Amino acid sequence: MISFKLNGKTVQGEEGQYILSVAEKYGVEIPTLCHHKALEPAGMCRLCTVELFDGRRSRFVTSCNYPIWEGMEVKTDSEPVIKGRKLIAELLLARCPDAPVIQKLAAKYGIKEPRFKKEGDDCILCGLCTRMCQRMGNSVISLTGRGVEMKVDTPFHLQSDICMACGACASVCPTGHITLEKIRKEISKHTAKLIPSEYDMGLKGRKPVYVPYAQAVPNTPAIDRSVCIHFKTGGCKVCTEFCGVNAIDHSMQDEIVELNVGAIILSPGFTPFDPSKFDNYNYAKHPNVVTAMEFERILSASGPTMGHLARMSDHKEPKKIAWFQCVGSRDINKCDNFYCSSVCCMYAIKESVIAKEHSGADLDCAVFFMDMRTYGKDFERYYENAKKQGVRFIRSRVHTVNPVPGTDDLEIRFADENGAIKTEIFDMIVLSVGFETNPETVALAKSLGIELTEGNFCKTSSAMPVATSREGIFVCGAFQGPKDIPQSVVDASAAAAAAGEILAPARNTLTKAKEVIPEVNVTNERPRIGVFVCRCGINIAGVVNVPAVRDYAATLPFVEYVSDNMYSCSQDTQENMSQIIKANNLNRIIVAACTPKTHEPLFQETLLNAGLNKYLFEMVNIRNHNSWVHKNNPEIATQKAKDLVRMAVQKVALKEPLKETELNVHQAALVIGGGISGMTAALSLAKQGFETHLVEREAGLGGQAKHLYKTWKGEAIQELLAGIAADVRNQKNIHVHADTTLKSLEGFVGNFKSMLASGSGETLIEHGVAVIATGASEHRPAEYRYGEDSRIVTSLELDRMFINNDPALKNLKTAIFIQCVGSREPERPYCSRVCCTHSVENALEFKRRNPDMSVYILYRDIRTYGEREMIYKEARKAGVIFIRYSIDRKPQVMLKDGRLAVRVIDHVLGRPLEIETDILTLASAIVPYRDEQLAQFFKVPMNDDGFFVERHAKLGPSEFATDGVFLCGLAHYPKSIDESVAQGKAAASRAITLLARKKIFTSGEVASVNPMVCSSCGVCVSLCPYSAPSFIAADARFFAGKAQINPALCKGCGLCVASCRSGAIGLKGFDNDQIFAMIEAV
């Protein structure tokens, strides 16, 4: 290393480095207009001139291309240097008076007007463009002419065939002399084009080196070989100059890796339908006709308009937007996609609601649909709320979109529900496109020997919905069939469980015991704080002056070591940090980097590897809180980063080591509910080696499946059920407790104790996890004259007739089904999800038995989502007649003189029809059991409808917020047999993540009670959502009746701390002293 003095301070640099690069490293600003890290320095602008002392005399040199040497002295801000820069800035302002960068530079040195004649040019002849073009491997432009005639030009001032219009020259031009427009008109014969961003659906561009999207996994850049200059000319490689860790290798080749595995899970996803195939919608011809995915990006804060709702033609806010449903779905005329894509109705409603939030209630949103398929949990409520917010829902399928001449608007003609032809003009039209299986996925399936469905999705069975036709290969997500996020997450966990069942014998055979570094006792030691500031490439350092923050941290109390790193999260930096902690005897650590949500556990692991308690750590988020929110104001960002580091120093100095309680996990499970979902969960747990107690309140297993005839795929449910029940009885790890209920429960995750009560007595079992699969039941209708005539039956009663092959079925000539009986009404404002499919399947069963039979289905919306649409199509082809009715004009059932008839308003004719029938089937709602006692036992919530509430609607659909308790089947929400089986496996999969550990650790950052101050008021006990606080028993020797905290249940939310009237509760890691110290430091 070479040492020299920079502005009187000793600094170091490597041999061959120039003064400018060393100054940048130490946070010393030297202005320059002609310097670029990727190019050889030229010293042409002379702005970077500094004063050099060699011990005898001083002279001026350009810092960008003058190499450092031992013992030299450099001044960057001496009076002669400033005077020289001021003159250069004045001369540049005279040459380029209208260039913003020059105006800003001149203003910095107090120059408003030059003393010299203004030339009106905009090129400062810095040479950046010519050097960059040379680096690109082309050398299309160069500096031509001499003296005052010198300029940047092409040979003979002709447009070049060699120029690729890459725009590299324009990207480095400081004054804007070279632009993409100028390249197109004067330099290149080629047209510069944006590289369309796949993430932003082509609505904006990206670079050849890019991160696919903000939260990509892995979150690392990729190089697009098809547009990268290096792969076209052999030149460029500018990116290598900016990568501080030498991670870029342009010679890297594809590598074939062979893996020996016991199971494969396929989750290749889907491809959105391309509506450019439909000429009548003018998509790809008119910028204001967009797909739903494109509209999602427009709404997104990270999208092309930064979340501002604007149409793409003129970037004006739209006043009227229309959504067209079923584009590329439920269509066998133009695209052969017979199936429903399952998600489009809900995302259209969501987009319309969010669009109103962005633009205001005055925005006119209209959704044109055939059937509104809001069949998921709380979806119907969302639909109804959208109506209340003014979203218009128009039942019509629009054929054509016509541009309005002379405007950017769009005109449509459509027939409303009454058959009237109407015309409307919209500012934007959103096409709700559906799913398609990618051709590459079809080829993959063929190579693996996997069967596909008619819709090119993976063929599965209801008994094993995540198993392909080839043993050992499983499937999840949209490749299994069109579905939304919650069902995709369920399928993913189910596929993991299915794979785990066959891999269970190999569990722990490849695991290694981790070497634990003994923890250093730092109690009573003076704080020795280490501060590590992360550059995060340019993510942080591009805005925040990282060296300034680092140097400021060194001045703070108790700080013994500071450094800045290119990437603090990289493995080599982690190892280096661990060594630094040991070498400097540091006992408190601060990392100023990105978000603790993702990186805190990583740095805590680093502390453990250095022998420090992991809670002697504080993380400062100078990315989200500084460089991102203050990207246009580096000074404010830097000052705020210093403030946050100062606050963190004050807090971490007061931190003490915290202990995590180690808990043994009782490796057994309790499954409550012996229906098909509960039995599936129990089987999966047992097959993976865990003792399982299956509790069923009835005498036999099976639940509601005992009453069902066939699945929508045509499989006999009773055969399927008998097979699962037999497997349960033959599984040695399952203990079936029939005709049994849960009497009491105590304990917490890993250590539950449940008292079971049956006719034979009480049984105490211990278990580490619990799965709630208590099911639901069929609503007993109080309308449509149910109970007055044996010919009026519910769907389950009709299934029982099919199961028993009831002789009465032979004489039936007419059958009517009425949908939404007890569902989608104020008392039960949810859709029961399975009823439409169930009725269509039963209607087909009637037709199979008697093709001449007249079958009618009276419905509000047919919700045969996914590939279930196939049986809807089949039913129509078989002659089943579908008649729509509205909630305010329900069908009327008439019983007179032995006749059973139904009167309904025909939605096509607009006239009443009276149909005499031999049997009337009511598609009755599915209602939950509302087991309040069970909910209280496990401290799990129920929604207004009585279904249990999962941890997260999308990301945790099979688990509760209460640790160690999981959920599946109808207790969660109405679902079909295959979906119940999938969620049963999913619940087991999530439960095994705990059971397989053997030991779990509670967080050290939990609440604690000072019993000397506690007033026994009970506020904490009543408020805690996790039931962590409780009263010490009245007969306890010490502190009877005082509050105590169970660390195994505490989540560290602080609710009890904030609500304690006596100030008796504290949250470890967030003591009052620490918080007050941070506040005082601001």
Tab-separated table of C-alpha atoms in Angstrom, residues 703-910:
chain	number	residue	atom	x	y	z
A	703	GLY	CA	-67.572	-36.849	7.774
A	704	GLN	CA	-69.644	-35.277	5.010
A	705	ALA	CA	-67.986	-37.481	2.386
A	706	LYS	CA	-70.163	-40.376	3.618
A	707	HIS	CA	-73.107	-38.668	1.927
A	708	LEU	CA	-71.479	-37.865	-1.417
A	709	TYR	CA	-71.826	-39.851	-4.630
A	710	LYS	CA	-69.206	-38.776	-7.185
A	711	THR	CA	-66.444	-36.220	-7.564
A	712	TRP	CA	-66.550	-33.717	-10.414
A	713	LYS	CA	-64.040	-35.964	-12.167
A	714	GLY	CA	-66.522	-38.843	-12.005
A	715	GLU	CA	-64.755	-40.859	-9.285
A	716	ALA	CA	-66.882	-42.874	-6.843
A	717	ILE	CA	-66.487	-41.103	-3.509
A	718	GLN	CA	-67.597	-44.050	-1.375
A	719	GLU	CA	-64.832	-46.225	-2.840
A	720	LEU	CA	-62.302	-43.433	-2.291
A	721	LEU	CA	-63.532	-42.942	1.284
A	722	ALA	CA	-63.430	-46.646	2.064
A	723	GLY	CA	-59.835	-46.809	0.870
A	724	ILE	CA	-58.711	-43.881	3.025
A	725	ALA	CA	-60.572	-45.198	6.084
A	726	ALA	CA	-58.984	-48.631	5.649
A	727	ASP	CA	-55.531	-47.042	5.386
A	728	VAL	CA	-56.197	-45.131	8.599
A	729	ARG	CA	-57.233	-48.263	10.494
A	730	ASN	CA	-54.239	-50.217	9.194
A	731	GLN	CA	-51.693	-47.495	9.970
A	732	LYS	CA	-49.849	-48.462	13.154
A	733	ASN	CA	-48.979	-44.836	14.021
A	734	ILE	CA	-52.629	-43.730	14.105
A	735	HIS	CA	-54.827	-44.114	17.168
A	736	VAL	CA	-58.484	-43.590	16.260
A	737	HIS	CA	-60.672	-42.135	19.018
A	738	ALA	CA	-64.221	-42.437	17.653
A	739	ASP	CA	-67.300	-41.099	19.432
A	740	THR	CA	-64.912	-38.838	21.349
A	741	THR	CA	-64.651	-35.133	22.083
A	742	LEU	CA	-61.964	-32.832	23.415
A	743	LYS	CA	-62.791	-32.015	27.036
A	744	SER	CA	-59.858	-29.817	27.967
A	745	LEU	CA	-56.506	-28.571	26.706
A	746	GLU	CA	-53.445	-27.059	28.310
A	747	GLY	CA	-49.908	-26.307	27.218
A	748	PHE	CA	-48.324	-24.697	24.207
A	749	VAL	CA	-46.520	-25.495	20.977
A	750	GLY	CA	-44.518	-28.689	21.282
A	751	ASN	CA	-46.061	-29.512	24.659
A	752	PHE	CA	-49.843	-29.817	24.565
A	753	LYS	CA	-51.877	-31.994	26.921
A	754	SER	CA	-55.401	-32.869	25.822
A	755	MET	CA	-58.098	-34.659	27.779
A	756	LEU	CA	-60.345	-36.736	25.527
A	757	ALA	CA	-63.804	-37.788	26.692
A	758	SER	CA	-65.754	-40.760	25.352
A	759	GLY	CA	-68.367	-43.229	26.539
A	760	SER	CA	-65.615	-45.416	27.950
A	761	GLY	CA	-64.019	-42.656	30.023
A	762	GLU	CA	-61.350	-40.006	29.756
A	763	THR	CA	-57.922	-40.279	28.132
A	764	LEU	CA	-54.995	-37.870	28.514
A	765	ILE	CA	-52.710	-37.566	25.515
A	766	GLU	CA	-49.596	-35.478	24.995
A	767	HIS	CA	-48.785	-34.003	21.614
A	768	GLY	CA	-46.646	-31.324	20.028
A	769	VAL	CA	-49.085	-30.088	17.393
A	770	ALA	CA	-52.797	-30.102	16.647
A	771	VAL	CA	-54.745	-30.103	13.389
A	772	ILE	CA	-58.327	-28.834	13.409
A	773	ALA	CA	-60.454	-30.546	10.774
A	774	THR	CA	-63.885	-30.361	12.367
A	775	GLY	CA	-65.704	-29.975	9.068
A	776	ALA	CA	-69.106	-28.438	8.374
A	777	SER	CA	-72.643	-29.550	7.596
A	778	GLU	CA	-75.393	-29.024	5.068
A	779	HIS	CA	-77.844	-26.216	5.808
A	780	ARG	CA	-81.416	-27.364	6.400
A	781	PRO	CA	-83.476	-25.038	4.184
A	782	ALA	CA	-86.429	-23.073	5.541
A	783	GLU	CA	-87.632	-22.076	2.086
A	784	TYR	CA	-88.811	-23.566	-1.201
A	785	ARG	CA	-91.262	-25.674	0.840
A	786	TYR	CA	-88.533	-28.029	1.949
A	787	GLY	CA	-89.878	-30.646	4.379
A	788	GLU	CA	-93.412	-30.464	2.978
A	789	ASP	CA	-92.917	-33.045	0.234
A	790	SER	CA	-90.518	-35.991	-0.077
A	791	ARG	CA	-89.771	-34.995	-3.670
A	792	ILE	CA	-88.057	-31.820	-2.429
A	793	VAL	CA	-84.564	-32.878	-1.365
A	794	THR	CA	-81.162	-31.358	-0.675
A	795	SER	CA	-78.075	-32.151	-2.703
A	796	LEU	CA	-76.784	-34.607	-0.102
A	797	GLU	CA	-80.136	-36.351	0.038
A	798	LEU	CA	-80.060	-36.762	-3.747
A	799	ASP	CA	-76.527	-38.158	-3.498
A	800	ARG	CA	-77.770	-40.682	-0.954
A	801	MET	CA	-80.424	-41.761	-3.473
A	802	PHE	CA	-77.714	-42.278	-6.091
A	803	ILE	CA	-75.500	-44.188	-3.621
A	804	ASN	CA	-78.389	-46.477	-2.688
A	805	ASN	CA	-79.578	-46.692	-6.285
A	806	ASP	CA	-83.040	-45.690	-5.047
A	807	PRO	CA	-85.791	-47.321	-7.155
A	808	ALA	CA	-87.619	-43.978	-7.306
A	809	LEU	CA	-84.901	-42.676	-9.642
A	810	LYS	CA	-86.110	-44.954	-12.455
A	811	ASN	CA	-89.459	-43.196	-12.780
A	812	LEU	CA	-88.171	-39.631	-12.929
A	813	LYS	CA	-88.811	-37.729	-16.148
A	814	THR	CA	-88.089	-34.168	-15.005
A	815	ALA	CA	-85.637	-32.785	-12.452
A	816	ILE	CA	-85.010	-29.232	-11.272
A	817	PHE	CA	-82.076	-27.880	-9.263
A	818	ILE	CA	-82.205	-24.536	-7.444
A	819	GLN	CA	-78.814	-23.054	-6.627
A	820	CYS	CA	-77.667	-20.753	-3.805
A	821	VAL	CA	-80.205	-22.003	-1.269
A	822	GLY	CA	-79.110	-20.274	1.939
A	823	SER	CA	-75.900	-18.934	0.376
A	824	ARG	CA	-75.043	-15.465	-0.956
A	825	GLU	CA	-77.755	-13.924	1.185
A	826	PRO	CA	-77.535	-11.511	4.132
A	827	GLU	CA	-77.633	-14.330	6.690
A	828	ARG	CA	-74.815	-16.209	4.914
A	829	PRO	CA	-73.120	-13.782	2.539
A	830	TYR	CA	-70.629	-16.341	1.254
A	831	CYS	CA	-70.605	-18.713	-1.692
A	832	SER	CA	-70.526	-22.382	-0.733
A	833	ARG	CA	-68.133	-23.007	-3.615
A	834	VAL	CA	-69.020	-26.605	-4.501
A	835	CYS	CA	-72.774	-26.393	-5.136
A	836	CYS	CA	-72.709	-25.426	-8.829
A	837	THR	CA	-70.284	-28.197	-9.710
A	838	HIS	CA	-72.204	-30.657	-7.543
A	839	SER	CA	-75.527	-29.865	-9.221
A	840	VAL	CA	-74.066	-29.978	-12.733
A	841	GLU	CA	-72.488	-33.374	-11.996
A	842	ASN	CA	-75.794	-34.697	-10.627
A	843	ALA	CA	-77.677	-33.292	-13.620
A	844	LEU	CA	-75.297	-35.208	-15.862
A	845	GLU	CA	-75.896	-38.311	-13.772
A	846	PHE	CA	-79.620	-37.981	-14.490
A	847	LYS	CA	-78.834	-37.635	-18.195
A	848	ARG	CA	-76.540	-40.663	-18.155
A	849	ARG	CA	-79.287	-42.757	-16.607
A	850	ASN	CA	-82.021	-41.375	-18.850
A	851	PRO	CA	-80.869	-39.243	-21.822
A	852	ASP	CA	-84.479	-38.245	-22.527
A	853	MET	CA	-84.997	-36.818	-19.061
A	854	SER	CA	-85.671	-33.067	-18.787
A	855	VAL	CA	-83.225	-31.436	-16.391
A	856	TYR	CA	-83.224	-27.758	-15.369
A	857	ILE	CA	-80.741	-25.832	-13.241
A	858	LEU	CA	-81.948	-22.497	-11.852
A	859	TYR	CA	-78.925	-20.420	-10.936
A	860	ARG	CA	-77.614	-16.944	-10.147
A	861	ASP	CA	-74.058	-17.487	-11.448
A	862	ILE	CA	-72.649	-20.806	-12.590
A	863	ARG	CA	-69.359	-21.213	-10.733
A	864	THR	CA	-67.758	-24.268	-12.309
A	865	TYR	CA	-64.272	-22.831	-11.925
A	866	GLY	CA	-61.091	-24.288	-13.388
A	867	GLU	CA	-61.466	-27.417	-15.488
A	868	ARG	CA	-64.847	-27.998	-13.874
A	869	GLU	CA	-66.065	-25.864	-16.759
A	870	MET	CA	-65.743	-29.024	-18.844
A	871	ILE	CA	-68.720	-30.671	-17.130
A	872	TYR	CA	-70.734	-27.452	-17.505
A	873	LYS	CA	-70.016	-27.614	-21.220
A	874	GLU	CA	-70.881	-31.315	-21.241
A	875	ALA	CA	-74.172	-30.677	-19.415
A	876	ARG	CA	-75.253	-28.076	-21.947
A	877	LYS	CA	-74.354	-30.448	-24.764
A	878	ALA	CA	-76.395	-33.187	-23.056
A	879	GLY	CA	-79.446	-30.937	-23.007
A	880	VAL	CA	-79.468	-29.662	-19.430
A	881	ILE	CA	-81.278	-26.312	-19.472
A	882	PHE	CA	-79.836	-23.470	-17.392
A	883	ILE	CA	-82.160	-20.652	-16.340
A	884	ARG	CA	-80.782	-17.675	-14.453
A	885	TYR	CA	-82.729	-15.988	-11.674
A	886	SER	CA	-82.034	-12.930	-9.529
A	887	ILE	CA	-82.056	-12.651	-5.747
A	888	ASP	CA	-85.042	-10.309	-5.794
A	889	ARG	CA	-87.076	-12.654	-8.036
A	890	LYS	CA	-86.456	-16.082	-6.583
A	891	PRO	CA	-88.134	-19.198	-8.013
A	892	GLN	CA	-91.466	-20.129	-6.451
A	893	VAL	CA	-92.258	-23.751	-5.517
A	894	MET	CA	-95.897	-24.842	-5.846
A	895	LEU	CA	-97.554	-27.938	-4.391
A	896	LYS	CA	-101.126	-28.527	-5.537
A	897	ASP	CA	-103.185	-31.645	-6.123
A	898	GLY	CA	-100.088	-33.822	-5.991
A	899	ARG	CA	-98.277	-31.671	-8.546
A	900	LEU	CA	-94.820	-30.282	-7.812
A	901	ALA	CA	-93.963	-27.274	-9.969
A	902	VAL	CA	-91.506	-24.391	-9.980
A	903	ARG	CA	-92.234	-20.953	-11.384
A	904	VAL	CA	-89.272	-18.825	-12.495
A	905	ILE	CA	-88.752	-15.757	-14.703
A	906	ASP	CA	-86.890	-16.812	-17.846
A	907	HIS	CA	-83.906	-14.479	-18.212
A	908	VAL	CA	-83.981	-14.658	-22.011
A	909	LEU	CA	-87.706	-14.234	-22.644
A	910	GLY	CA	-88.323	-12.085	-19.598
